[in-house]
Amino acid sequence: MIIAIDGPAAAGKGTLSRRIAEAYGFHHLDTGLTYRATARALLDAGLPLDDEGIAAKIAGTVELAGLDRDILSAHEIGEAASKIAVMPSVRRALVDAQRAFSIREPGTVLDGRDIGTVVCPQAPVKLYVTASPEVRAKRRFDEIVGKGRAADFEAIFEDVKRRDERDMGRADSPLKPAEDAHLLDTSEMSIEAAFRAAKDLIDAALNKA
Ligand code: DC
């Protein structure tokens, strides 16, 4: 059983995916972390972010077991990740690792940008989780302020829009809903309501399997 969850940055898919994985006892992979880990390794080693050959080689060494969102959450790492994510050979290396993960028993939840369209097009449940750019920027703003740090809403809003353009506009595996994805707009929905809606869809798919 594979549950594919896609959507733009800060739409709430991470929290939702973790909750779903926990509820069903499935393994969870946040595929954004694989792009972030590659970007971080390049930054740490002082390697360029615009050399596809080097970036692909590093992508091939990423260990899924060691991915940690806290360590990889820095803004610069997200920006760098979104830049190397346009490179086809980086994507190939990471998608291979993601597909190997997706077949683990008893089931998996993968979240990212291209899970339903490219990584696991055969997934029986596909969700496309979204929210307006304003709502997503506000959530990120609240999260930063909640941690006691200063935040600039306008800068975050611009950042969300720039990230969307890059993720949706790239030639290889752009962010878009799979044709058979269920759309879940969380702009005016609590995480609890989104979880219940997702659970109904998954239960229906499990009953059919
Ligand atoms: O979800 P995130 O912010 O951790 O993702 C970081 C970047 O990685 C994002 O801008 C685009 C890229 N990404 C991708 O291209 N494909 C995925 N399946 C997941 C993330």
Tab-separated table of C-alpha atoms and ligand atoms in Angstrom:
chain	number	residue	atom	x	y	z
A	1	MET	CA	0.000	0.000	0.000
A	2	ILE	CA	1.492	3.323	-1.071
A	3	ILE	CA	-0.034	6.677	-0.177
A	4	ALA	CA	1.268	9.503	-2.372
A	5	ILE	CA	0.966	13.038	-1.025
A	6	ASP	CA	2.008	16.033	-3.112
A	7	GLY	CA	1.621	19.755	-2.840
A	8	PRO	CA	3.443	23.083	-2.630
A	9	ALA	CA	5.698	24.213	0.213
A	10	ALA	CA	3.994	24.866	3.555
A	11	ALA	CA	0.611	23.409	2.543
A	12	GLY	CA	0.561	21.170	5.612
A	13	LYS	CA	1.427	17.931	3.817
A	14	GLY	CA	4.299	17.101	6.172
A	15	THR	CA	2.151	17.123	9.303
A	16	LEU	CA	-0.647	15.327	7.495
A	17	SER	CA	1.705	12.636	6.136
A	18	ARG	CA	3.201	11.962	9.553
A	19	ARG	CA	-0.247	11.602	11.086
A	20	ILE	CA	-1.422	9.247	8.358
A	21	ALA	CA	1.720	7.098	8.639
A	22	GLU	CA	1.254	6.880	12.392
A	23	ALA	CA	-2.454	6.018	12.142
A	24	TYR	CA	-1.853	3.133	9.704
A	25	GLY	CA	1.514	1.969	11.030
A	26	PHE	CA	3.185	2.769	7.674
A	27	HIS	CA	6.724	3.993	6.989
A	28	HIS	CA	6.956	7.673	6.084
A	29	LEU	CA	9.397	9.416	3.758
A	30	ASP	CA	9.454	13.188	3.352
A	31	THR	CA	11.120	13.250	-0.079
A	32	GLY	CA	11.917	16.969	0.241
A	33	LEU	CA	14.524	15.900	2.780
A	34	THR	CA	16.374	13.895	0.123
A	35	TYR	CA	16.767	17.086	-1.971
A	36	ARG	CA	17.675	19.046	1.150
A	37	ALA	CA	20.286	16.481	2.254
A	38	THR	CA	21.903	16.637	-1.185
A	39	ALA	CA	21.934	20.442	-1.061
A	40	ARG	CA	23.381	20.467	2.446
A	41	ALA	CA	26.169	18.066	1.531
A	42	LEU	CA	27.112	20.338	-1.398
A	43	LEU	CA	27.020	23.472	0.753
A	44	ASP	CA	29.039	21.840	3.553
A	45	ALA	CA	31.709	20.657	1.138
A	46	GLY	CA	31.880	24.088	-0.550
A	47	LEU	CA	30.834	22.497	-3.866
A	48	PRO	CA	28.953	24.437	-6.571
A	49	LEU	CA	25.148	24.254	-6.790
A	50	ASP	CA	25.145	24.576	-10.571
A	51	ASP	CA	27.218	21.540	-11.573
A	52	GLU	CA	24.774	18.753	-12.376
A	53	GLY	CA	27.438	16.009	-12.498
A	54	ILE	CA	28.731	16.790	-9.013
A	55	ALA	CA	25.223	17.234	-7.569
A	56	ALA	CA	24.057	13.892	-9.028
A	57	LYS	CA	27.065	12.100	-7.576
A	58	ILE	CA	26.277	13.501	-4.121
A	59	ALA	CA	22.570	12.642	-4.569
A	60	GLY	CA	23.605	9.016	-5.114
A	61	THR	CA	25.207	8.910	-1.658
A	62	VAL	CA	22.208	10.205	0.350
A	63	GLU	CA	21.188	7.766	3.112
A	64	LEU	CA	17.443	7.791	3.754
A	65	ALA	CA	17.898	6.519	7.307
A	66	GLY	CA	19.825	9.600	8.414
A	67	LEU	CA	17.431	12.332	7.239
A	68	ASP	CA	16.515	14.804	9.957
A	69	ARG	CA	14.091	17.675	9.319
A	70	ASP	CA	15.452	19.766	12.206
A	71	ILE	CA	18.965	19.706	10.801
A	72	LEU	CA	17.800	20.275	7.208
A	73	SER	CA	15.132	22.923	7.823
A	74	ALA	CA	17.338	26.009	7.315
A	75	HIS	CA	16.067	28.469	4.724
A	76	GLU	CA	19.316	28.432	2.686
A	77	ILE	CA	19.115	24.643	2.456
A	78	GLY	CA	15.528	24.834	1.135
A	79	GLU	CA	16.548	27.409	-1.476
A	80	ALA	CA	19.548	25.346	-2.562
A	81	ALA	CA	17.364	22.192	-2.649
A	82	SER	CA	14.879	23.841	-4.954
A	83	LYS	CA	17.742	24.825	-7.304
A	84	ILE	CA	19.279	21.369	-7.601
A	85	ALA	CA	15.796	19.797	-7.856
A	86	VAL	CA	15.580	21.084	-11.455
A	87	MET	CA	18.463	18.787	-12.505
A	88	PRO	CA	17.254	15.561	-14.179
A	89	SER	CA	20.193	13.396	-13.071
A	90	VAL	CA	19.836	14.533	-9.451
A	91	ARG	CA	16.150	13.614	-9.632
A	92	ARG	CA	16.922	10.195	-11.155
A	93	ALA	CA	19.298	9.303	-8.327
A	94	LEU	CA	16.878	10.402	-5.612
A	95	VAL	CA	13.799	8.901	-7.275
A	96	ASP	CA	15.570	5.498	-7.389
A	97	ALA	CA	16.089	5.648	-3.616
A	98	GLN	CA	12.500	6.868	-3.050
A	99	ARG	CA	11.054	4.009	-5.131
A	100	ALA	CA	13.090	1.451	-3.189
A	101	PHE	CA	11.631	2.901	0.014
A	102	SER	CA	8.057	2.984	-1.325
A	103	ILE	CA	7.736	-0.823	-1.497
A	104	ARG	CA	8.470	-1.434	2.178
A	105	GLU	CA	5.888	-3.490	4.060
A	106	PRO	CA	3.262	-3.095	5.401
A	107	GLY	CA	2.895	0.196	3.540
A	108	THR	CA	4.385	3.626	2.973
A	109	VAL	CA	3.448	7.281	2.886
A	110	LEU	CA	5.643	9.423	0.636
A	111	ASP	CA	5.232	13.170	0.442
A	112	GLY	CA	6.775	15.600	-2.012
A	113	ARG	CA	6.089	17.257	-5.357
A	114	ASP	CA	6.090	14.416	-7.902
A	115	ILE	CA	5.108	11.298	-5.951
A	116	GLY	CA	1.754	10.722	-7.657
A	117	THR	CA	2.984	11.789	-11.098
A	118	VAL	CA	6.497	10.296	-11.329
A	119	VAL	CA	7.812	8.400	-8.301
A	120	CYS	CA	4.796	6.164	-7.584
A	121	PRO	CA	2.192	6.695	-10.330
A	122	GLN	CA	0.708	3.297	-9.379
A	123	ALA	CA	-0.126	4.441	-5.817
A	124	PRO	CA	-3.759	3.553	-5.054
A	125	VAL	CA	-4.263	6.724	-3.002
A	126	LYS	CA	-3.015	10.099	-4.189
A	127	LEU	CA	-3.654	13.341	-2.382
A	128	TYR	CA	-2.786	16.813	-3.620
A	129	VAL	CA	-2.677	19.028	-0.556
A	130	THR	CA	-2.737	22.739	-1.177
A	131	ALA	CA	-3.640	26.107	0.356
A	132	SER	CA	-3.506	29.676	-0.909
A	133	PRO	CA	-0.040	31.316	-0.950
A	134	GLU	CA	-1.232	33.809	1.706
A	135	VAL	CA	-2.354	31.072	4.078
A	136	ARG	CA	0.856	29.110	3.567
A	137	ALA	CA	2.996	32.201	4.203
A	138	LYS	CA	0.968	32.963	7.340
A	139	ARG	CA	1.469	29.431	8.658
A	140	ARG	CA	5.205	29.647	8.116
A	141	PHE	CA	5.245	33.104	9.746
A	142	ASP	CA	3.344	31.792	12.810
A	143	GLU	CA	5.652	28.808	13.058
A	144	ILE	CA	8.780	31.000	13.153
A	145	VAL	CA	7.253	33.493	15.595
A	146	GLY	CA	6.043	30.564	17.706
A	147	LYS	CA	9.660	29.512	18.106
A	148	GLY	CA	10.433	32.971	19.506
A	149	ARG	CA	12.221	34.220	16.393
A	150	ALA	CA	11.630	37.358	14.324
A	151	ALA	CA	9.871	36.987	10.975
A	152	ASP	CA	8.926	39.262	8.077
A	153	PHE	CA	5.574	38.289	6.552
A	154	GLU	CA	6.129	40.031	3.201
A	155	ALA	CA	9.524	38.365	2.734
A	156	ILE	CA	8.033	34.944	3.555
A	157	PHE	CA	5.111	35.561	1.185
A	158	GLU	CA	7.484	36.473	-1.674
A	159	ASP	CA	9.540	33.419	-0.875
A	160	VAL	CA	6.523	31.092	-1.010
A	161	LYS	CA	5.552	32.492	-4.414
A	162	ARG	CA	9.111	32.204	-5.777
A	163	ARG	CA	9.369	28.611	-4.561
A	164	ASP	CA	6.016	27.773	-6.230
A	165	GLU	CA	7.196	29.226	-9.530
A	166	ARG	CA	10.390	27.199	-9.434
A	167	ASP	CA	8.673	23.946	-8.376
A	168	MET	CA	5.776	24.282	-10.846
A	169	GLY	CA	7.765	25.778	-13.707
A	170	ARG	CA	10.616	23.292	-14.071
A	171	ALA	CA	10.723	21.037	-17.134
A	172	ASP	CA	11.454	17.775	-15.282
A	173	SER	CA	8.693	16.543	-12.951
A	174	PRO	CA	6.993	19.892	-12.257
A	175	LEU	CA	4.672	20.124	-9.278
A	176	LYS	CA	1.118	19.386	-10.425
A	177	PRO	CA	-1.704	17.121	-9.286
A	178	ALA	CA	-1.811	13.641	-10.822
A	179	GLU	CA	-4.953	13.173	-12.895
A	180	ASP	CA	-6.363	10.758	-10.341
A	181	ALA	CA	-5.308	12.746	-7.252
A	182	HIS	CA	-7.858	13.886	-4.673
A	183	LEU	CA	-7.507	17.618	-4.086
A	184	LEU	CA	-7.435	18.749	-0.478
A	185	ASP	CA	-7.448	22.525	-0.078
A	186	THR	CA	-6.500	23.210	3.541
A	187	SER	CA	-6.815	27.025	3.331
A	188	GLU	CA	-9.839	26.952	5.604
A	189	MET	CA	-9.385	23.545	7.152
A	190	SER	CA	-7.760	22.518	10.402
A	191	ILE	CA	-5.158	19.780	10.339
A	192	GLU	CA	-7.671	17.593	12.150
A	193	ALA	CA	-10.300	18.115	9.436
A	194	ALA	CA	-7.706	17.482	6.702
A	195	PHE	CA	-6.679	14.285	8.462
A	196	ARG	CA	-10.270	13.032	8.682
A	197	ALA	CA	-10.873	13.796	4.991
A	198	ALA	CA	-7.665	11.982	4.039
A	199	LYS	CA	-8.516	9.021	6.262
A	200	ASP	CA	-11.911	8.562	4.577
A	201	LEU	CA	-10.238	8.417	1.159
A	202	ILE	CA	-7.570	5.968	2.353
A	203	ASP	CA	-10.084	3.702	4.097
A	204	ALA	CA	-12.163	3.568	0.917
A	205	ALA	CA	-9.040	2.557	-1.077
A	206	LEU	CA	-8.038	-0.054	1.516
A	207	ASN	CA	-11.515	-1.590	1.407
A	208	LYS	CA	-11.246	-1.906	-2.359
A	209	ALA	CA	-7.792	-3.540	-2.235
B	1	DC	O1	9.259	20.157	0.694
B	1	DC	P1	10.610	20.835	0.902
B	1	DC	O2	10.537	22.323	1.127
B	1	DC	O3	11.433	20.159	1.936
B	1	DC	O4	11.372	20.610	-0.503
B	1	DC	C1	12.575	21.263	-0.804
B	1	DC	C2	12.727	21.367	-2.315
B	1	DC	O5	12.914	20.047	-2.860
B	1	DC	C3	11.520	21.940	-3.044
B	1	DC	O6	11.637	23.293	-3.356
B	1	DC	C4	11.440	21.162	-4.324
B	1	DC	C5	12.229	19.926	-4.095
B	1	DC	N1	11.424	18.690	-4.105
B	1	DC	C6	11.173	18.120	-5.327
B	1	DC	O7	11.548	18.686	-6.359
B	1	DC	N2	10.530	16.927	-5.402
B	1	DC	C7	10.093	16.309	-4.298
B	1	DC	N3	9.466	15.128	-4.416
B	1	DC	C8	10.295	16.901	-3.033
B	1	DC	C9	10.965	18.112	-2.959
